[in-house]
Tab-separated table of C-alpha atoms in Angstrom:
chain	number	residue	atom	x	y	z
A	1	UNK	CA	203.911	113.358	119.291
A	2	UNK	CA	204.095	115.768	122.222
A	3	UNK	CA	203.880	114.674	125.798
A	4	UNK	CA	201.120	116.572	126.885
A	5	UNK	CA	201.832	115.307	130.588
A	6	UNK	CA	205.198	117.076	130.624
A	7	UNK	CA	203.943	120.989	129.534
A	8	UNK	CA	203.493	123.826	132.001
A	9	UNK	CA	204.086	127.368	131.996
A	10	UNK	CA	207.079	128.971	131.057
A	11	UNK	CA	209.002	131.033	133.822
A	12	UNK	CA	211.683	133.278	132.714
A	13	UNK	CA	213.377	133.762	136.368
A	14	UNK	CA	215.341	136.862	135.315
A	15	UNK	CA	211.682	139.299	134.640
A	16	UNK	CA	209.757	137.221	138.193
A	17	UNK	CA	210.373	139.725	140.527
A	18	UNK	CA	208.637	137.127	142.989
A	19	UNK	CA	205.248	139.332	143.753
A	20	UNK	CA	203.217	136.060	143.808
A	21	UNK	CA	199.787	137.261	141.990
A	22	UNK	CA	200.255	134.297	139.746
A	23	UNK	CA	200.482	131.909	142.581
A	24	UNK	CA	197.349	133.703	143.968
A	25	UNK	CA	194.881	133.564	140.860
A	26	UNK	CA	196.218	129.657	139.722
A	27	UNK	CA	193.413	127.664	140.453
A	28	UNK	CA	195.283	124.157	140.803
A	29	UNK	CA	197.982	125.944	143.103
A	30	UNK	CA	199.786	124.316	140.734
A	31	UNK	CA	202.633	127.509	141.674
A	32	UNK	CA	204.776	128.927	144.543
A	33	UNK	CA	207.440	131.661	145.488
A	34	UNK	CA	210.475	130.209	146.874
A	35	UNK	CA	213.695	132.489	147.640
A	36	UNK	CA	211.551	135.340	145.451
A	37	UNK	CA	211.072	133.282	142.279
A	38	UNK	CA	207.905	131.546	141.269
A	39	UNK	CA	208.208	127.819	140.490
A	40	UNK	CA	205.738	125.000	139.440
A	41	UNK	CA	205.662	123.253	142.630
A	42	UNK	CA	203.969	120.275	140.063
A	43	UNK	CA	200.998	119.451	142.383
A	44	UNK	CA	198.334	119.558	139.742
A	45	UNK	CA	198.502	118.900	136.129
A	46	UNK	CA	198.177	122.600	134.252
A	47	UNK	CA	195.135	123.144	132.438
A	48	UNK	CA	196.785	126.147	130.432
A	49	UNK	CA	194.134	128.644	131.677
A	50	UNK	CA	196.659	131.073	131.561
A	51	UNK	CA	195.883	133.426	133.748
A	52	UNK	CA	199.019	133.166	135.235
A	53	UNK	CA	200.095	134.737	132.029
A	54	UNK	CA	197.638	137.740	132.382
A	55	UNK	CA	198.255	138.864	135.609
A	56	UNK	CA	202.332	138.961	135.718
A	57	UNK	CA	202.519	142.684	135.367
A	58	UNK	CA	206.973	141.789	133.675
A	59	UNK	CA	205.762	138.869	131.679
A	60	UNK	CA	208.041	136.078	133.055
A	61	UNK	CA	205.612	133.500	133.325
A	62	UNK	CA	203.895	132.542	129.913
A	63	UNK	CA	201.493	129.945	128.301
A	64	UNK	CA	202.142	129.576	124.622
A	65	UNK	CA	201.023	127.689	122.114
A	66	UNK	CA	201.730	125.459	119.734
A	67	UNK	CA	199.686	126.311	116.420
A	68	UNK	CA	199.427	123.238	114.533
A	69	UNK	CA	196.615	122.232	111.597
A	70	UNK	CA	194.642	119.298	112.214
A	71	UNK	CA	195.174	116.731	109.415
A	72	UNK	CA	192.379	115.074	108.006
B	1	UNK	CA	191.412	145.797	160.914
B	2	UNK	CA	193.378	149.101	160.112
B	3	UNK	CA	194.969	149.779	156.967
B	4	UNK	CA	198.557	150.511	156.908
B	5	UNK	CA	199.299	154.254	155.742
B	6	UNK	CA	202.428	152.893	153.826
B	7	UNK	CA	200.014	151.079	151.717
B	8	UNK	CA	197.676	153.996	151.546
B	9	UNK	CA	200.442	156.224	150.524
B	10	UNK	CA	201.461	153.947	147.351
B	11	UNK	CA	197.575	154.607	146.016
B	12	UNK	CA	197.727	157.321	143.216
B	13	UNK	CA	194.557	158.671	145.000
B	14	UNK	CA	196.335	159.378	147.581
B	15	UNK	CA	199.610	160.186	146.406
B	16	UNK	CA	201.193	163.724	147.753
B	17	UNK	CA	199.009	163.406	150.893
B	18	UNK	CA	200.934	164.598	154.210
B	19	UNK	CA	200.485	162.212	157.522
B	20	UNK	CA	197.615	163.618	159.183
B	21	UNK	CA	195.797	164.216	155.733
B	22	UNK	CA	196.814	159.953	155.167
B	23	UNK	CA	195.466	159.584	158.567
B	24	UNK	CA	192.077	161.427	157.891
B	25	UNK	CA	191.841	159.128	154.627
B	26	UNK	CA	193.247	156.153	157.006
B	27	UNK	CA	189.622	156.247	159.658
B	28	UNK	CA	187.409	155.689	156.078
B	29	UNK	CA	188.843	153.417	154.787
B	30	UNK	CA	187.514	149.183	155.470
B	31	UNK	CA	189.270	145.844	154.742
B	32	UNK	CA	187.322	142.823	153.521
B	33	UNK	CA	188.766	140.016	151.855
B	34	UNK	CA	186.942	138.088	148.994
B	35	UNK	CA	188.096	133.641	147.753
B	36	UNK	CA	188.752	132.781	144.104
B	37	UNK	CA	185.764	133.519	141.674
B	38	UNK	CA	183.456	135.067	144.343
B	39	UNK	CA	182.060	138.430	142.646
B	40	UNK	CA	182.954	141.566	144.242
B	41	UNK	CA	180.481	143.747	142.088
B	42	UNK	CA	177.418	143.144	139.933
B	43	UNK	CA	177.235	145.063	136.693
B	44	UNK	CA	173.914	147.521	137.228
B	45	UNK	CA	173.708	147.268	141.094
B	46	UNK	CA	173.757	150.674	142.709
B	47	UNK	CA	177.261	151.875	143.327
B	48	UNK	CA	178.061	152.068	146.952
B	49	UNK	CA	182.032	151.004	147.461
B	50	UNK	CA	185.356	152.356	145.572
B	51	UNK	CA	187.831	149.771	146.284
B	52	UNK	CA	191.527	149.455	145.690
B	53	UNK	CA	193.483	146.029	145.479
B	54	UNK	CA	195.578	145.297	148.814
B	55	UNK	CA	196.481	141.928	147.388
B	56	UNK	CA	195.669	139.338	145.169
B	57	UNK	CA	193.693	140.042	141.619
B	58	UNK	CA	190.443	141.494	140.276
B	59	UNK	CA	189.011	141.205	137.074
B	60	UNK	CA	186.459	143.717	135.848
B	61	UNK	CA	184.658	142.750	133.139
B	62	UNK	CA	181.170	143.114	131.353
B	63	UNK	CA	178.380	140.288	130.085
B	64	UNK	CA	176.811	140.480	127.022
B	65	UNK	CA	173.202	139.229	126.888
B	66	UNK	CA	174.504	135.957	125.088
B	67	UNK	CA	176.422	135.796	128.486
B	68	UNK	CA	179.911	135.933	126.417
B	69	UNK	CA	182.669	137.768	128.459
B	70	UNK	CA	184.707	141.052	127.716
B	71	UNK	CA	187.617	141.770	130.231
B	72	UNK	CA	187.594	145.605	130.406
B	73	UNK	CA	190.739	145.388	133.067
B	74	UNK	CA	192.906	143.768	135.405
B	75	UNK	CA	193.194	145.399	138.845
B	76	UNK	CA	196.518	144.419	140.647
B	77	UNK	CA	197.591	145.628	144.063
B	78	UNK	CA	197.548	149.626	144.438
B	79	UNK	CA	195.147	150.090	141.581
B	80	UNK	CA	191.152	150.817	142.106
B	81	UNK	CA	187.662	149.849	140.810
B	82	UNK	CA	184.417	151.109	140.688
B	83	UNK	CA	185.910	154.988	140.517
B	84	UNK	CA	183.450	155.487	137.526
B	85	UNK	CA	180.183	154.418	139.710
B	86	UNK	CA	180.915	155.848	143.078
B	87	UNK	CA	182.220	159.518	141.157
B	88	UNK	CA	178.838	159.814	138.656
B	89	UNK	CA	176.134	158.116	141.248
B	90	UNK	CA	174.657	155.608	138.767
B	91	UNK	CA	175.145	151.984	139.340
B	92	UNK	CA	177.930	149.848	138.837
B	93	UNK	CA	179.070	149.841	135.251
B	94	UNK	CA	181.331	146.561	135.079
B	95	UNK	CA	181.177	143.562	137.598
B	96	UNK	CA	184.193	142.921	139.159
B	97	UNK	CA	185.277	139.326	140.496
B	98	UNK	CA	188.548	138.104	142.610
B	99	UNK	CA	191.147	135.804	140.439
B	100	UNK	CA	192.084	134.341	143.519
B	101	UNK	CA	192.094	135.313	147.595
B	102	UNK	CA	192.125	138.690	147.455
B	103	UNK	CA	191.501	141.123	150.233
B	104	UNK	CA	190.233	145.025	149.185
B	105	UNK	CA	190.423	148.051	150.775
B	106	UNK	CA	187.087	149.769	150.600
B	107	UNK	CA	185.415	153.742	151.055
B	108	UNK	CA	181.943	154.361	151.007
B	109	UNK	CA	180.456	156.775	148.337
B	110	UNK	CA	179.595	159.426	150.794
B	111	UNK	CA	183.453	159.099	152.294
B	112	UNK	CA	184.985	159.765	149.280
B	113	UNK	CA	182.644	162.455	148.126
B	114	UNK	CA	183.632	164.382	151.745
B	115	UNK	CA	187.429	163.607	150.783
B	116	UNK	CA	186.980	164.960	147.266
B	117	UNK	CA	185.603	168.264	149.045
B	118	UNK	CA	187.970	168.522	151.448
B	119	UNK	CA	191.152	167.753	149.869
B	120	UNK	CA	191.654	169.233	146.243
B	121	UNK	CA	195.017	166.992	146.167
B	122	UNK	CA	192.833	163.960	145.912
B	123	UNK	CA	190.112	165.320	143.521
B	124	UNK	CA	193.616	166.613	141.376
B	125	UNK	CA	194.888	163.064	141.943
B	126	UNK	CA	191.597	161.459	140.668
B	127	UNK	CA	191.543	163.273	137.807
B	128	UNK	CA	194.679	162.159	136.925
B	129	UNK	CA	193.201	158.448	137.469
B	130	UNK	CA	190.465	159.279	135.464
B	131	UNK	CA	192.177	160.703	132.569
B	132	UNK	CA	194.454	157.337	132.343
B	133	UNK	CA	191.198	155.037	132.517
B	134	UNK	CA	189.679	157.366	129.910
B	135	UNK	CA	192.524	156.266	127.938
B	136	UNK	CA	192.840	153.004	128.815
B	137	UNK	CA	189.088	152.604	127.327
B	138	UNK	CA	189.667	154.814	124.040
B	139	UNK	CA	192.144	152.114	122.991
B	140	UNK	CA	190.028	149.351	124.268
B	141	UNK	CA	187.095	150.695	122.035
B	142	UNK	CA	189.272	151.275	119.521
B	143	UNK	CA	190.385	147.625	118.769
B	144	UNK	CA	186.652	146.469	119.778
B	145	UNK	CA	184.911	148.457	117.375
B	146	UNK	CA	187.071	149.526	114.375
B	147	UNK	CA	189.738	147.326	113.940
B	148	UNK	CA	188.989	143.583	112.604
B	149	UNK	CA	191.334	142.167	114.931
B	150	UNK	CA	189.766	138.870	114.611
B	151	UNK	CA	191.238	139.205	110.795
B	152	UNK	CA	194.971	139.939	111.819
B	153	UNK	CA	194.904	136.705	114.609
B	154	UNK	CA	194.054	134.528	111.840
B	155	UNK	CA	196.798	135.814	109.977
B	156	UNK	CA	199.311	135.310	112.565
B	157	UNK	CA	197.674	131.798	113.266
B	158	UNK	CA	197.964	130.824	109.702
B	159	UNK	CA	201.907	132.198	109.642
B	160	UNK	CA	202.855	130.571	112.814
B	161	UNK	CA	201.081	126.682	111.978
B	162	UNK	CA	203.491	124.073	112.582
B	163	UNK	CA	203.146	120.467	111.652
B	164	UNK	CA	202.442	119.317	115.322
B	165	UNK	CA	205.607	117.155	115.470
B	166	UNK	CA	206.323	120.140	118.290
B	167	UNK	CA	209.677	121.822	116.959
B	168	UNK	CA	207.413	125.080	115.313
B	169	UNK	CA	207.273	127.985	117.235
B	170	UNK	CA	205.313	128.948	119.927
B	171	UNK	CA	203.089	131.928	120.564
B	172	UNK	CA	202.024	133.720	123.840
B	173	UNK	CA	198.372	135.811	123.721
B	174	UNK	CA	200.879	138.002	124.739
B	175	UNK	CA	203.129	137.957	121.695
B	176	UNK	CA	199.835	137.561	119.448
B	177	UNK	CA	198.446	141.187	120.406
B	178	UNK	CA	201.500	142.668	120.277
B	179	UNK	CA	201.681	141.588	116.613
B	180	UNK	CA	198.354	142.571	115.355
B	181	UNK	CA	198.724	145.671	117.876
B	182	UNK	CA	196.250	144.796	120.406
B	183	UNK	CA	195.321	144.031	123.532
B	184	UNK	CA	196.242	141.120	125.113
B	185	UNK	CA	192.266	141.401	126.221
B	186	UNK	CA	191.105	141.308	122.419
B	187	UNK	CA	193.074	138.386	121.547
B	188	UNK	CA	191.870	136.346	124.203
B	189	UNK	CA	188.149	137.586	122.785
B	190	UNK	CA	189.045	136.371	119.130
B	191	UNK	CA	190.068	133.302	120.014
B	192	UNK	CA	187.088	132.268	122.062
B	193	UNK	CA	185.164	133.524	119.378
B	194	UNK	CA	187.295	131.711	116.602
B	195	UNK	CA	186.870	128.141	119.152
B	196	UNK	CA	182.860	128.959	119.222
B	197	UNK	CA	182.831	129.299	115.831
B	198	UNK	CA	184.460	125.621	115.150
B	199	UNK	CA	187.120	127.096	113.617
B	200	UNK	CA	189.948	126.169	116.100
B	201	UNK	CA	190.108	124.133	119.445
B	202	UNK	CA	192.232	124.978	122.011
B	203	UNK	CA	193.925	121.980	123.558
B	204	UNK	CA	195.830	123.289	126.890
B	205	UNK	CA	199.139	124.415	125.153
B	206	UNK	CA	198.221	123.462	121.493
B	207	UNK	CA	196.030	125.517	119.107
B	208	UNK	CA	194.652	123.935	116.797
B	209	UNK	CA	192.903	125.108	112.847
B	210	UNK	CA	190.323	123.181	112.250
B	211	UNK	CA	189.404	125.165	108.898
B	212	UNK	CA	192.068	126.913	107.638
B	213	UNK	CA	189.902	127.995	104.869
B	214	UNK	CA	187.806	130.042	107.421
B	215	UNK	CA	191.040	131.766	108.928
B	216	UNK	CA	191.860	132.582	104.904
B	217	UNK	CA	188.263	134.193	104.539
B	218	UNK	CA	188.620	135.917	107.514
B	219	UNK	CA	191.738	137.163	106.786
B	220	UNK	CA	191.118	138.465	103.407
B	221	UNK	CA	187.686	140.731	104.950
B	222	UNK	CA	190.003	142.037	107.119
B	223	UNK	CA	192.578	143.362	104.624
């Protein structure tokens, strides 16, 4: 089993060109810029609303999922 | 507050303007700031502001009468709302609310009409915005109306299960619309829809079928 305490966004450093608009739309401000790259700052457990995801106009942060089948 | 002309300069509206033309454009234009989730238009209200984005996020998007959600855009610093409303009169045709702390550059209706008038450059440069919204909203209609997209993200759901143990792959809405050749927009539609529907949950990063037989029936009408 997963940790589920451990997930959070993915941030691919080399596409974050360090504009900030997903630090300004997370709503746990759960992220910050430091020396132009965002990072989790780990405040606030993520709730994978990704709209971190949405708004990165180069796609370096993401939210994906793992597509599993529930077994009855 | 006034705006700075270098940011008025990167506005497409704007773009090709000399200094004192930037200037005139410069004495219409307002700041206001809006916080996280506070609406900055209401679908059907008269239309009295164009805005542009300064900084921060705004979502415009459009309420059906169920009161289920369809994002028609995400406006991101140097890009503009409410063209459609202030340039035809009528009211407001999306509502538009701030992702986060956002603060907007604003013209009144009137203003911009007089700057249309005065300066063909920026009725040129608007059509130009107009042209790219026009086909921003063809392909939006496109997927929303004639392609069963909701078909095509249960086939890449089925494809992509895993057996939870957390070693299968992992999908982005990103990486989903790009494979049924969507919108990242539309996805995010089908799988609300598909979670209303009981036919997956979403548990923060883990997707999971609850009735895979659904995704197969859905899958099959859409082939």
């Amino acid at each position: 089993m997963m940790n589920m305490e451990l997930e959070n966004p993915v941030i691919d450093p080399g596409k974050c060109d360090g504009c900030g608009l997903c630090v300004s739309v997370c709503h746990l401000d759960g992220l910050a810029v430091i020396e132009g790259i965002v990072v989790i700052t780990g405040r606030a457990e993520c709730d994978w609303c990704a709209d971190c995801e949405m708004v990165c106009p180069n796609e370096a942060i993401t939210c994906p999922f793992e597509i599993v089948i529930l077994k009855h | 507050m006034t705006v700075e002309l270098e940011f008025l300069n990167l506005i497409p509206h704007f773009a090709g303007l000399g200094p004192a033309e930037l200037e005139s454009v410069q004495k219409l234009i307002f700041e206001k700031t809006a916080g996280r989730g506070e609406m900055v238009l209401l679908e059907g209200e008269p239309s009295e502001h164009l805005y542009f984005v300064s900084s921060g996020v705004v979502k415009e998007f459009k309420t059906s009468a169920e009161g289920k959600e369809q994002i028609l855009s995400i406006v991101r610093p140097g890009e503009s709302f409410n063209d459609v409303a202030v340039l035809d009169g009528k009211p407001n045709a999306a509502s538009a609310r701030a992702m986060g702390q956002v603060t907007l550059c604003g013209i009144a209706k009137p203003d911009m009409a007089a700057l249309l008038r005065q300066h063909p450059r920026i009725a040129l440069n608007v059509v130009g915005v107009l042209a790219g919204r026009v086909r921003h909203f063809i392909s939006l209609v496109e997927d929303l109306s004639f392609r069963r997209v909701t078909g095509r993200v249960a086939r890449i759901l089925l494809e992509h299960a895993g057996d939870g143990a957390g070693g299968g792959p992992r999908l982005t809405q990103q990486e989903m619309a790009a494979m049924a050749g969507t919108a990242r927009e539309v996805v995010g539609r089908s799988l609300k829809a598909l979670e209303e529907e009981g036919v997956i949950r979403l548990e923060r990063h883990r997707l999971v079928i609850l009735d895979q037989e659904a995704l197969r029936d859905l899958m099959e009408a859409s082939s």
